[in-house]
């Protein structure tokens, strides 16, 4: 976070004196920089074109003020619940720029999403596909869908946040994907428009995305042979940020590389950044009443607002 620095023994965050803020606000509180949020968004779209849609992943931070800033920058949203969908609509989102991901979508959630004319559902299972079709039939409408496919690529990240391998609990295995698409093409209230993949979080290299894209391109070729046309490819999110001297990928480089690698498909591209939009834009502020050195050289910190010892 390059907007946090000491100037004249004062801690400054994006030109704001944090000690002055603490005088007027009760701690603890979170503070986020609108400038940094917008800067991260602009870095993503710098090398993009009209065929790219950026959908902020709401699970990264669902604060209404932050969602409003992101919506005002023209971004869409990736939601995983009725509550998240409600919040982004309240924040001023264009529902035609909303993709609905997440496992275990309930009938009520599907109904709410259809009633609000979202862009599409990212389908996670065959049973979910049937549920979306049945609800759309009850409402006499058509549900636009893409299917989340696990491209079965290895990602260098923590195993708990890797989601693109064949044994991961999300999405549909690569070997089963073509069959599910064929079943979807026969459903009366389903309109297939895309293909989706998400390979994990805190990814610090572009290589796994390229490996995934090569795998997905082979599936698209197979779909074309079945006369199933794909109009967009959702590459998910997961781009990492710098915590402690981590090597990270420039957002503009990532976007350009993905767009260039998919240019021969003729499909539009959806990106779902989350952490990399918001993760390095905020701080948790606490006021320290005193620090007392103990015999074992540890410190005891008393938070003035909470009146608790934090060891």
PDB file of C-alpha atoms in Angstrom:
ATOM      1  CA  UNK A   1       0.000   0.000   0.000  1.00  0.00           C
ATOM      2  CA  UNK A   2       2.004   2.986  -1.262  1.00  0.00           C
ATOM      3  CA  UNK A   3      -0.432   5.604   0.064  1.00  0.00           C
ATOM      4  CA  UNK A   4       0.448   4.914   3.707  1.00  0.00           C
ATOM      5  CA  UNK A   5       3.455   6.852   5.000  1.00  0.00           C
ATOM      6  CA  UNK A   6       4.857   8.849   7.884  1.00  0.00           C
ATOM      7  CA  UNK A   7       5.206  12.597   7.304  1.00  0.00           C
ATOM      8  CA  UNK A   8       6.569  14.729  10.164  1.00  0.00           C
ATOM      9  CA  UNK A   9       5.895  11.859  12.595  1.00  0.00           C
ATOM     10  CA  UNK A  10       2.276  11.659  11.494  1.00  0.00           C
ATOM     11  CA  UNK A  11       0.763   8.589   9.846  1.00  0.00           C
ATOM     12  CA  UNK A  12      -0.789   9.695   6.546  1.00  0.00           C
ATOM     13  CA  UNK A  13      -3.135   7.602   4.430  1.00  0.00           C
ATOM     14  CA  UNK A  14      -3.931   9.000   0.993  1.00  0.00           C
ATOM     15  CA  UNK A  15      -3.201  12.555   2.232  1.00  0.00           C
ATOM     16  CA  UNK A  16      -5.367  12.056   5.337  1.00  0.00           C
ATOM     17  CA  UNK A  17      -3.889  12.509   8.819  1.00  0.00           C
ATOM     18  CA  UNK A  18      -5.109   9.414  10.660  1.00  0.00           C
ATOM     19  CA  UNK A  19      -4.457  10.870  14.110  1.00  0.00           C
ATOM     20  CA  UNK A  20      -6.816  13.761  13.318  1.00  0.00           C
ATOM     21  CA  UNK A  21      -9.478  11.305  12.137  1.00  0.00           C
ATOM     22  CA  UNK A  22      -9.266   9.445  15.439  1.00  0.00           C
ATOM     23  CA  UNK A  23     -10.123  12.638  17.311  1.00  0.00           C
ATOM     24  CA  UNK A  24     -13.547  12.816  15.684  1.00  0.00           C
ATOM     25  CA  UNK A  25     -14.420   9.150  15.196  1.00  0.00           C
ATOM     26  CA  UNK A  26     -14.781   6.379  17.738  1.00  0.00           C
ATOM     27  CA  UNK A  27     -12.348   3.568  17.159  1.00  0.00           C
ATOM     28  CA  UNK A  28     -12.094   0.914  15.959  1.00  0.00           C
ATOM     29  CA  UNK A  29     -13.230   1.729  12.410  1.00  0.00           C
ATOM     30  CA  UNK A  30     -12.343   0.863   8.850  1.00  0.00           C
ATOM     31  CA  UNK A  31     -11.276   3.536   6.429  1.00  0.00           C
ATOM     32  CA  UNK A  32     -11.118   3.101   2.654  1.00  0.00           C
ATOM     33  CA  UNK A  33      -9.670   5.358  -0.012  1.00  0.00           C
ATOM     34  CA  UNK A  34     -12.031   6.190  -2.862  1.00  0.00           C
ATOM     35  CA  UNK A  35      -9.016   7.344  -4.874  1.00  0.00           C
ATOM     36  CA  UNK A  36      -7.267   3.987  -4.531  1.00  0.00           C
ATOM     37  CA  UNK A  37     -10.412   2.027  -5.408  1.00  0.00           C
ATOM     38  CA  UNK A  38     -10.853   4.068  -8.580  1.00  0.00           C
ATOM     39  CA  UNK A  39      -7.149   3.733  -9.368  1.00  0.00           C
ATOM     40  CA  UNK A  40      -7.366  -0.062  -9.194  1.00  0.00           C
ATOM     41  CA  UNK A  41     -10.425  -0.048 -11.455  1.00  0.00           C
ATOM     42  CA  UNK A  42      -8.726   2.207 -13.992  1.00  0.00           C
ATOM     43  CA  UNK A  43      -5.662  -0.055 -14.046  1.00  0.00           C
ATOM     44  CA  UNK A  44      -7.905  -2.948 -15.028  1.00  0.00           C
ATOM     45  CA  UNK A  45      -9.714  -1.170 -17.827  1.00  0.00           C
ATOM     46  CA  UNK A  46      -6.681   0.690 -19.235  1.00  0.00           C
ATOM     47  CA  UNK A  47      -5.987  -1.973 -21.889  1.00  0.00           C
ATOM     48  CA  UNK A  48      -9.544  -3.257 -22.224  1.00  0.00           C
ATOM     49  CA  UNK A  49     -11.947  -2.828 -25.129  1.00  0.00           C
ATOM     50  CA  UNK A  50     -15.695  -2.688 -25.589  1.00  0.00           C
ATOM     51  CA  UNK A  51     -15.864  -6.499 -25.552  1.00  0.00           C
ATOM     52  CA  UNK A  52     -14.721  -6.661 -21.934  1.00  0.00           C
ATOM     53  CA  UNK A  53     -17.025  -6.471 -18.914  1.00  0.00           C
ATOM     54  CA  UNK A  54     -15.626  -6.127 -15.400  1.00  0.00           C
ATOM     55  CA  UNK A  55     -17.847  -7.500 -12.636  1.00  0.00           C
ATOM     56  CA  UNK A  56     -16.637  -6.757  -9.114  1.00  0.00           C
ATOM     57  CA  UNK A  57     -16.863  -9.804  -6.867  1.00  0.00           C
ATOM     58  CA  UNK A  58     -19.088  -8.576  -4.040  1.00  0.00           C
ATOM     59  CA  UNK A  59     -17.879 -11.182  -1.545  1.00  0.00           C
ATOM     60  CA  UNK A  60     -14.605  -9.218  -1.323  1.00  0.00           C
ATOM     61  CA  UNK A  61     -16.430  -6.324   0.382  1.00  0.00           C
ATOM     62  CA  UNK A  62     -20.176  -5.626   0.309  1.00  0.00           C
ATOM     63  CA  UNK A  63     -20.239  -2.196   1.977  1.00  0.00           C
ATOM     64  CA  UNK A  64     -22.912  -0.103   0.255  1.00  0.00           C
ATOM     65  CA  UNK A  65     -20.747   3.003  -0.050  1.00  0.00           C
ATOM     66  CA  UNK A  66     -17.990   0.998  -1.683  1.00  0.00           C
ATOM     67  CA  UNK A  67     -20.456  -0.735  -4.005  1.00  0.00           C
ATOM     68  CA  UNK A  68     -21.817   2.675  -5.018  1.00  0.00           C
ATOM     69  CA  UNK A  69     -18.324   3.893  -5.939  1.00  0.00           C
ATOM     70  CA  UNK A  70     -17.699   0.784  -8.016  1.00  0.00           C
ATOM     71  CA  UNK A  71     -21.075   1.068  -9.763  1.00  0.00           C
ATOM     72  CA  UNK A  72     -20.380   4.739 -10.553  1.00  0.00           C
ATOM     73  CA  UNK A  73     -17.215   3.644 -12.394  1.00  0.00           C
ATOM     74  CA  UNK A  74     -19.356   1.579 -14.771  1.00  0.00           C
ATOM     75  CA  UNK A  75     -18.450  -1.838 -13.411  1.00  0.00           C
ATOM     76  CA  UNK A  76     -20.814  -4.743 -13.170  1.00  0.00           C
ATOM     77  CA  UNK A  77     -21.021  -7.182 -10.271  1.00  0.00           C
ATOM     78  CA  UNK A  78     -20.501 -10.860  -9.519  1.00  0.00           C
ATOM     79  CA  UNK A  79     -22.909 -11.938  -6.760  1.00  0.00           C
ATOM     80  CA  UNK A  80     -23.371 -15.234  -4.917  1.00  0.00           C
ATOM     81  CA  UNK A  81     -26.584 -14.643  -2.942  1.00  0.00           C
ATOM     82  CA  UNK A  82     -29.912 -12.845  -2.947  1.00  0.00           C
ATOM     83  CA  UNK A  83     -28.551 -10.524  -0.276  1.00  0.00           C
ATOM     84  CA  UNK A  84     -25.594  -9.498  -2.417  1.00  0.00           C
ATOM     85  CA  UNK A  85     -27.876  -8.953  -5.397  1.00  0.00           C
ATOM     86  CA  UNK A  86     -30.170  -6.785  -3.285  1.00  0.00           C
ATOM     87  CA  UNK A  87     -27.219  -4.711  -2.083  1.00  0.00           C
ATOM     88  CA  UNK A  88     -25.761  -4.025  -5.526  1.00  0.00           C
ATOM     89  CA  UNK A  89     -29.176  -3.007  -6.864  1.00  0.00           C
ATOM     90  CA  UNK A  90     -29.550  -0.671  -3.887  1.00  0.00           C
ATOM     91  CA  UNK A  91     -26.086   0.714  -4.692  1.00  0.00           C
ATOM     92  CA  UNK A  92     -27.152   1.625  -8.228  1.00  0.00           C
ATOM     93  CA  UNK A  93     -25.961  -1.360 -10.248  1.00  0.00           C
ATOM     94  CA  UNK A  94     -27.050  -1.992 -13.810  1.00  0.00           C
ATOM     95  CA  UNK A  95     -28.661  -5.438 -13.530  1.00  0.00           C
ATOM     96  CA  UNK A  96     -27.670  -6.180 -17.135  1.00  0.00           C
ATOM     97  CA  UNK A  97     -24.099  -6.216 -15.845  1.00  0.00           C
ATOM     98  CA  UNK A  98     -24.684  -8.739 -13.059  1.00  0.00           C
ATOM     99  CA  UNK A  99     -23.584 -12.370 -13.128  1.00  0.00           C
ATOM    100  CA  UNK A 100     -24.938 -14.692 -10.456  1.00  0.00           C
ATOM    101  CA  UNK A 101     -22.368 -17.257  -9.312  1.00  0.00           C
ATOM    102  CA  UNK A 102     -22.150 -19.449  -6.241  1.00  0.00           C
ATOM    103  CA  UNK A 103     -23.217 -22.957  -5.314  1.00  0.00           C
ATOM    104  CA  UNK A 104     -26.546 -23.899  -3.761  1.00  0.00           C
ATOM    105  CA  UNK A 105     -28.769 -21.242  -5.340  1.00  0.00           C
ATOM    106  CA  UNK A 106     -32.249 -21.565  -3.844  1.00  0.00           C
ATOM    107  CA  UNK A 107     -35.486 -21.322  -5.836  1.00  0.00           C
ATOM    108  CA  UNK A 108     -36.227 -18.015  -4.121  1.00  0.00           C
ATOM    109  CA  UNK A 109     -32.829 -16.627  -5.126  1.00  0.00           C
ATOM    110  CA  UNK A 110     -33.263 -17.780  -8.717  1.00  0.00           C
ATOM    111  CA  UNK A 111     -36.722 -16.188  -8.828  1.00  0.00           C
ATOM    112  CA  UNK A 112     -35.393 -12.885  -7.450  1.00  0.00           C
ATOM    113  CA  UNK A 113     -32.545 -12.827  -9.963  1.00  0.00           C
ATOM    114  CA  UNK A 114     -34.859 -13.544 -12.911  1.00  0.00           C
ATOM    115  CA  UNK A 115     -37.302 -10.879 -11.764  1.00  0.00           C
ATOM    116  CA  UNK A 116     -34.476  -8.342 -11.792  1.00  0.00           C
ATOM    117  CA  UNK A 117     -33.270  -9.310 -15.290  1.00  0.00           C
ATOM    118  CA  UNK A 118     -29.681 -10.115 -14.431  1.00  0.00           C
ATOM    119  CA  UNK A 119     -27.224 -10.747 -17.276  1.00  0.00           C
ATOM    120  CA  UNK A 120     -26.717 -14.439 -16.582  1.00  0.00           C
ATOM    121  CA  UNK A 121     -26.350 -17.285 -14.109  1.00  0.00           C
ATOM    122  CA  UNK A 122     -23.052 -19.113 -13.773  1.00  0.00           C
ATOM    123  CA  UNK A 123     -24.335 -22.676 -13.431  1.00  0.00           C
ATOM    124  CA  UNK A 124     -22.436 -24.825 -10.932  1.00  0.00           C
ATOM    125  CA  UNK A 125     -24.186 -28.193 -11.295  1.00  0.00           C
ATOM    126  CA  UNK A 126     -26.639 -30.144 -13.405  1.00  0.00           C
ATOM    127  CA  UNK A 127     -29.296 -30.010 -10.672  1.00  0.00           C
ATOM    128  CA  UNK A 128     -28.956 -26.223 -10.519  1.00  0.00           C
ATOM    129  CA  UNK A 129     -29.419 -26.048 -14.292  1.00  0.00           C
ATOM    130  CA  UNK A 130     -32.719 -27.915 -13.957  1.00  0.00           C
ATOM    131  CA  UNK A 131     -33.844 -25.669 -11.096  1.00  0.00           C
ATOM    132  CA  UNK A 132     -33.133 -22.497 -13.112  1.00  0.00           C
ATOM    133  CA  UNK A 133     -35.004 -23.864 -16.115  1.00  0.00           C
ATOM    134  CA  UNK A 134     -38.033 -24.837 -14.018  1.00  0.00           C
ATOM    135  CA  UNK A 135     -38.207 -21.453 -12.298  1.00  0.00           C
ATOM    136  CA  UNK A 136     -37.876 -19.617 -15.617  1.00  0.00           C
ATOM    137  CA  UNK A 137     -40.727 -21.728 -17.006  1.00  0.00           C
ATOM    138  CA  UNK A 138     -42.933 -20.791 -14.041  1.00  0.00           C
ATOM    139  CA  UNK A 139     -42.208 -17.124 -14.749  1.00  0.00           C
ATOM    140  CA  UNK A 140     -42.669 -17.517 -18.505  1.00  0.00           C
ATOM    141  CA  UNK A 141     -39.201 -16.167 -19.239  1.00  0.00           C
ATOM    142  CA  UNK A 142     -35.816 -17.361 -20.465  1.00  0.00           C
ATOM    143  CA  UNK A 143     -32.764 -17.601 -18.230  1.00  0.00           C
ATOM    144  CA  UNK A 144     -29.406 -16.755 -19.760  1.00  0.00           C
ATOM    145  CA  UNK A 145     -26.688 -19.053 -18.494  1.00  0.00           C
ATOM    146  CA  UNK A 146     -23.033 -19.894 -18.687  1.00  0.00           C
ATOM    147  CA  UNK A 147     -21.657 -23.087 -17.199  1.00  0.00           C
ATOM    148  CA  UNK A 148     -18.787 -23.060 -14.747  1.00  0.00           C
ATOM    149  CA  UNK A 149     -16.216 -25.544 -15.977  1.00  0.00           C
ATOM    150  CA  UNK A 150     -13.187 -26.712 -14.011  1.00  0.00           C
ATOM    151  CA  UNK A 151     -10.364 -26.591 -16.566  1.00  0.00           C
ATOM    152  CA  UNK A 152      -8.258 -28.929 -14.386  1.00  0.00           C
ATOM    153  CA  UNK A 153      -5.130 -26.783 -14.202  1.00  0.00           C
ATOM    154  CA  UNK A 154      -2.665 -26.569 -11.346  1.00  0.00           C
ATOM    155  CA  UNK A 155      -2.434 -23.170  -9.648  1.00  0.00           C
ATOM    156  CA  UNK A 156       0.399 -22.096  -7.357  1.00  0.00           C
ATOM    157  CA  UNK A 157      -1.632 -20.805  -4.438  1.00  0.00           C
ATOM    158  CA  UNK A 158      -2.890 -22.089  -1.107  1.00  0.00           C
ATOM    159  CA  UNK A 159      -4.769 -25.386  -1.656  1.00  0.00           C
ATOM    160  CA  UNK A 160      -7.786 -24.093   0.267  1.00  0.00           C
ATOM    161  CA  UNK A 161      -8.317 -21.293  -2.270  1.00  0.00           C
ATOM    162  CA  UNK A 162      -7.565 -23.255  -5.426  1.00  0.00           C
ATOM    163  CA  UNK A 163     -10.835 -23.953  -7.245  1.00  0.00           C
ATOM    164  CA  UNK A 164     -10.027 -25.058 -10.791  1.00  0.00           C
ATOM    165  CA  UNK A 165      -8.883 -28.670 -10.295  1.00  0.00           C
ATOM    166  CA  UNK A 166     -11.066 -31.644 -11.229  1.00  0.00           C
ATOM    167  CA  UNK A 167     -11.543 -32.633  -7.574  1.00  0.00           C
ATOM    168  CA  UNK A 168     -12.595 -29.174  -6.358  1.00  0.00           C
ATOM    169  CA  UNK A 169     -16.142 -28.845  -5.064  1.00  0.00           C
ATOM    170  CA  UNK A 170     -17.111 -25.981  -7.381  1.00  0.00           C
ATOM    171  CA  UNK A 171     -18.305 -26.166 -10.954  1.00  0.00           C
ATOM    172  CA  UNK A 172     -18.546 -29.034 -13.419  1.00  0.00           C
ATOM    173  CA  UNK A 173     -15.626 -31.289 -14.300  1.00  0.00           C
ATOM    174  CA  UNK A 174     -14.075 -30.764 -17.690  1.00  0.00           C
ATOM    175  CA  UNK A 175     -14.909 -34.279 -18.868  1.00  0.00           C
ATOM    176  CA  UNK A 176     -18.612 -33.806 -18.029  1.00  0.00           C
ATOM    177  CA  UNK A 177     -18.982 -30.269 -19.359  1.00  0.00           C
ATOM    178  CA  UNK A 178     -19.882 -31.090 -22.961  1.00  0.00           C
ATOM    179  CA  UNK A 179     -22.659 -33.432 -21.841  1.00  0.00           C
ATOM    180  CA  UNK A 180     -24.135 -30.816 -19.525  1.00  0.00           C
ATOM    181  CA  UNK A 181     -24.072 -28.215 -22.293  1.00  0.00           C
ATOM    182  CA  UNK A 182     -25.900 -30.624 -24.596  1.00  0.00           C
ATOM    183  CA  UNK A 183     -28.578 -31.173 -21.947  1.00  0.00           C
ATOM    184  CA  UNK A 184     -28.878 -27.418 -21.410  1.00  0.00           C
ATOM    185  CA  UNK A 185     -29.368 -26.847 -25.131  1.00  0.00           C
ATOM    186  CA  UNK A 186     -32.516 -28.993 -25.004  1.00  0.00           C
ATOM    187  CA  UNK A 187     -34.158 -27.111 -22.129  1.00  0.00           C
ATOM    188  CA  UNK A 188     -37.015 -24.854 -23.206  1.00  0.00           C
ATOM    189  CA  UNK A 189     -36.353 -21.911 -20.897  1.00  0.00           C
ATOM    190  CA  UNK A 190     -32.556 -21.798 -21.050  1.00  0.00           C
ATOM    191  CA  UNK A 191     -30.427 -19.651 -23.343  1.00  0.00           C
ATOM    192  CA  UNK A 192     -26.769 -20.670 -23.360  1.00  0.00           C
ATOM    193  CA  UNK A 193     -24.574 -17.617 -23.794  1.00  0.00           C
ATOM    194  CA  UNK A 194     -21.267 -18.351 -22.105  1.00  0.00           C
ATOM    195  CA  UNK A 195     -18.643 -20.449 -20.440  1.00  0.00           C
ATOM    196  CA  UNK A 196     -17.166 -19.657 -17.034  1.00  0.00           C
ATOM    197  CA  UNK A 197     -14.123 -20.737 -15.062  1.00  0.00           C
ATOM    198  CA  UNK A 198     -12.567 -19.653 -11.771  1.00  0.00           C
ATOM    199  CA  UNK A 199      -9.259 -21.228 -10.781  1.00  0.00           C
ATOM    200  CA  UNK A 200      -8.579 -19.764  -7.327  1.00  0.00           C
ATOM    201  CA  UNK A 201      -7.575 -16.732  -5.298  1.00  0.00           C
ATOM    202  CA  UNK A 202      -4.364 -14.792  -4.584  1.00  0.00           C
ATOM    203  CA  UNK A 203      -2.883 -15.900  -7.922  1.00  0.00           C
ATOM    204  CA  UNK A 204       0.385 -14.140  -8.733  1.00  0.00           C
ATOM    205  CA  UNK A 205       1.074 -15.410 -12.247  1.00  0.00           C
ATOM    206  CA  UNK A 206      -0.748 -15.171 -15.564  1.00  0.00           C
ATOM    207  CA  UNK A 207       0.372 -18.660 -16.633  1.00  0.00           C
ATOM    208  CA  UNK A 208      -2.502 -20.602 -14.973  1.00  0.00           C
ATOM    209  CA  UNK A 209      -5.011 -18.368 -16.764  1.00  0.00           C
ATOM    210  CA  UNK A 210      -3.380 -19.082 -20.114  1.00  0.00           C
ATOM    211  CA  UNK A 211      -3.373 -22.827 -19.386  1.00  0.00           C
ATOM    212  CA  UNK A 212      -7.080 -22.590 -18.496  1.00  0.00           C
ATOM    213  CA  UNK A 213      -7.878 -20.632 -21.650  1.00  0.00           C
ATOM    214  CA  UNK A 214      -6.187 -23.247 -23.844  1.00  0.00           C
ATOM    215  CA  UNK A 215      -8.290 -25.921 -22.161  1.00  0.00           C
ATOM    216  CA  UNK A 216     -11.487 -23.887 -22.532  1.00  0.00           C
ATOM    217  CA  UNK A 217     -10.783 -23.212 -26.227  1.00  0.00           C
ATOM    218  CA  UNK A 218     -10.752 -26.950 -26.880  1.00  0.00           C
ATOM    219  CA  UNK A 219     -14.155 -27.230 -25.207  1.00  0.00           C
ATOM    220  CA  UNK A 220     -15.513 -24.348 -27.293  1.00  0.00           C
ATOM    221  CA  UNK A 221     -14.398 -26.179 -30.446  1.00  0.00           C
ATOM    222  CA  UNK A 222     -16.318 -29.247 -29.282  1.00  0.00           C
ATOM    223  CA  UNK A 223     -19.374 -27.098 -28.511  1.00  0.00           C
ATOM    224  CA  UNK A 224     -19.286 -25.549 -31.990  1.00  0.00           C
ATOM    225  CA  UNK A 225     -19.464 -29.025 -33.486  1.00  0.00           C
ATOM    226  CA  UNK A 226     -22.711 -29.488 -31.549  1.00  0.00           C
ATOM    227  CA  UNK A 227     -24.013 -26.120 -32.855  1.00  0.00           C
ATOM    228  CA  UNK A 228     -23.770 -24.614 -29.363  1.00  0.00           C
ATOM    229  CA  UNK A 229     -22.470 -21.077 -29.692  1.00  0.00           C
ATOM    230  CA  UNK A 230     -20.696 -19.217 -26.897  1.00  0.00           C
ATOM    231  CA  UNK A 231     -20.903 -15.412 -26.929  1.00  0.00           C
ATOM    232  CA  UNK A 232     -18.820 -14.721 -23.817  1.00  0.00           C
ATOM    233  CA  UNK A 233     -16.039 -16.277 -21.763  1.00  0.00           C
ATOM    234  CA  UNK A 234     -15.943 -15.515 -18.042  1.00  0.00           C
ATOM    235  CA  UNK A 235     -12.345 -15.876 -16.791  1.00  0.00           C
ATOM    236  CA  UNK A 236     -13.258 -15.323 -13.134  1.00  0.00           C
ATOM    237  CA  UNK A 237     -11.076 -13.370 -10.753  1.00  0.00           C
ATOM    238  CA  UNK A 238      -8.414 -14.332  -8.262  1.00  0.00           C
ATOM    239  CA  UNK A 239      -5.579 -11.954  -9.128  1.00  0.00           C
ATOM    240  CA  UNK A 240      -3.410 -11.528  -6.041  1.00  0.00           C
ATOM    241  CA  UNK A 241      -2.236  -8.425  -4.213  1.00  0.00           C
ATOM    242  CA  UNK A 242       0.996  -7.575  -2.427  1.00  0.00           C
ATOM    243  CA  UNK A 243       0.864  -8.459   1.269  1.00  0.00           C
ATOM    244  CA  UNK A 244       4.521  -8.893   2.200  1.00  0.00           C
ATOM    245  CA  UNK A 245       6.842  -8.355  -0.761  1.00  0.00           C
ATOM    246  CA  UNK A 246       4.739 -10.678  -2.909  1.00  0.00           C
ATOM    247  CA  UNK A 247       5.450 -10.670  -6.630  1.00  0.00           C
ATOM    248  CA  UNK A 248       2.213  -9.628  -8.308  1.00  0.00           C
ATOM    249  CA  UNK A 249       0.923  -9.118 -11.830  1.00  0.00           C
ATOM    250  CA  UNK A 250       0.108  -5.658 -13.154  1.00  0.00           C
ATOM    251  CA  UNK A 251      -3.643  -5.429 -13.666  1.00  0.00           C
ATOM    252  CA  UNK A 252      -3.334  -3.808 -17.094  1.00  0.00           C
ATOM    253  CA  UNK A 253      -0.861  -6.494 -18.222  1.00  0.00           C
ATOM    254  CA  UNK A 254      -3.185  -9.232 -16.993  1.00  0.00           C
ATOM    255  CA  UNK A 255      -6.174  -7.744 -18.814  1.00  0.00           C
ATOM    256  CA  UNK A 256      -4.291  -7.250 -22.079  1.00  0.00           C
ATOM    257  CA  UNK A 257      -2.814 -10.759 -22.003  1.00  0.00           C
ATOM    258  CA  UNK A 258      -6.211 -12.367 -21.429  1.00  0.00           C
ATOM    259  CA  UNK A 259      -7.912 -10.290 -24.119  1.00  0.00           C
ATOM    260  CA  UNK A 260      -5.158 -11.028 -26.643  1.00  0.00           C
ATOM    261  CA  UNK A 261      -5.234 -14.756 -25.897  1.00  0.00           C
ATOM    262  CA  UNK A 262      -8.999 -14.898 -26.524  1.00  0.00           C
ATOM    263  CA  UNK A 263      -9.155 -12.554 -29.500  1.00  0.00           C
ATOM    264  CA  UNK A 264      -9.450 -15.435 -31.987  1.00  0.00           C
ATOM    265  CA  UNK A 265     -12.660 -16.719 -30.350  1.00  0.00           C
ATOM    266  CA  UNK A 266     -14.730 -13.647 -31.203  1.00  0.00           C
ATOM    267  CA  UNK A 267     -16.309 -13.849 -27.760  1.00  0.00           C
ATOM    268  CA  UNK A 268     -16.643 -11.025 -25.264  1.00  0.00           C
ATOM    269  CA  UNK A 269     -14.787 -11.438 -21.977  1.00  0.00           C
ATOM    270  CA  UNK A 270     -15.957 -11.098 -18.383  1.00  0.00           C
ATOM    271  CA  UNK A 271     -13.496 -10.454 -15.573  1.00  0.00           C
ATOM    272  CA  UNK A 272     -14.502 -10.862 -11.913  1.00  0.00           C
ATOM    273  CA  UNK A 273     -11.889  -9.030  -9.796  1.00  0.00           C
ATOM    274  CA  UNK A 274     -12.509  -8.745  -6.069  1.00  0.00           C
ATOM    275  CA  UNK A 275      -9.558  -8.672  -3.686  1.00  0.00           C
ATOM    276  CA  UNK A 276      -7.423  -6.815  -6.246  1.00  0.00           C
ATOM    277  CA  UNK A 277      -9.976  -3.970  -6.400  1.00  0.00           C
ATOM    278  CA  UNK A 278     -10.463  -3.452  -2.679  1.00  0.00           C
ATOM    279  CA  UNK A 279      -7.877  -5.400  -0.663  1.00  0.00           C
ATOM    280  CA  UNK A 280      -5.137  -2.763  -0.629  1.00  0.00           C
ATOM    281  CA  UNK A 281      -7.413   0.267  -0.285  1.00  0.00           C
ATOM    282  CA  UNK A 282      -8.401   0.145   3.368  1.00  0.00           C
ATOM    283  CA  UNK A 283      -7.144   0.122   6.930  1.00  0.00           C
ATOM    284  CA  UNK A 284      -8.484  -0.922  10.316  1.00  0.00           C
ATOM    285  CA  UNK A 285      -7.908   2.018  12.672  1.00  0.00           C
ATOM    286  CA  UNK A 286      -7.635   1.508  16.427  1.00  0.00           C
ATOM    287  CA  UNK A 287      -6.571   3.996  19.064  1.00  0.00           C
ATOM    288  CA  UNK A 288      -3.908   2.709  21.455  1.00  0.00           C
ATOM    289  CA  UNK A 289      -4.194   4.034  24.985  1.00  0.00           C
ATOM    290  CA  UNK A 290      -0.823   2.767  26.162  1.00  0.00           C
ATOM    291  CA  UNK A 291       1.804   0.151  25.451  1.00  0.00           C
ATOM    292  CA  UNK A 292       3.444  -1.540  28.411  1.00  0.00           C
ATOM    293  CA  UNK A 293       6.504  -3.758  28.098  1.00  0.00           C
ATOM    294  CA  UNK A 294       6.216  -7.006  30.019  1.00  0.00           C
ATOM    295  CA  UNK A 295       8.935  -9.171  31.515  1.00  0.00           C
ATOM    296  CA  UNK A 296       8.940 -11.564  28.573  1.00  0.00           C
ATOM    297  CA  UNK A 297       9.413  -8.688  26.133  1.00  0.00           C
ATOM    298  CA  UNK A 298       5.904  -9.010  24.692  1.00  0.00           C
ATOM    299  CA  UNK A 299       3.615  -6.036  24.576  1.00  0.00           C
ATOM    300  CA  UNK A 300       0.124  -5.516  25.921  1.00  0.00           C
ATOM    301  CA  UNK A 301      -1.995  -3.215  23.805  1.00  0.00           C
ATOM    302  CA  UNK A 302      -5.141  -1.681  25.237  1.00  0.00           C
ATOM    303  CA  UNK A 303      -7.674  -0.575  22.683  1.00  0.00           C
ATOM    304  CA  UNK A 304      -9.357   2.483  24.162  1.00  0.00           C
ATOM    305  CA  UNK A 305     -12.771   1.854  22.624  1.00  0.00           C
ATOM    306  CA  UNK A 306     -12.986  -1.833  23.407  1.00  0.00           C
ATOM    307  CA  UNK A 307     -11.303  -1.758  26.848  1.00  0.00           C
ATOM    308  CA  UNK A 308      -9.861  -5.207  26.244  1.00  0.00           C
ATOM    309  CA  UNK A 309      -6.333  -6.553  26.362  1.00  0.00           C
ATOM    310  CA  UNK A 310      -5.010  -7.667  23.010  1.00  0.00           C
ATOM    311  CA  UNK A 311      -1.889  -9.815  23.392  1.00  0.00           C
TER     312      UNK A 311
END
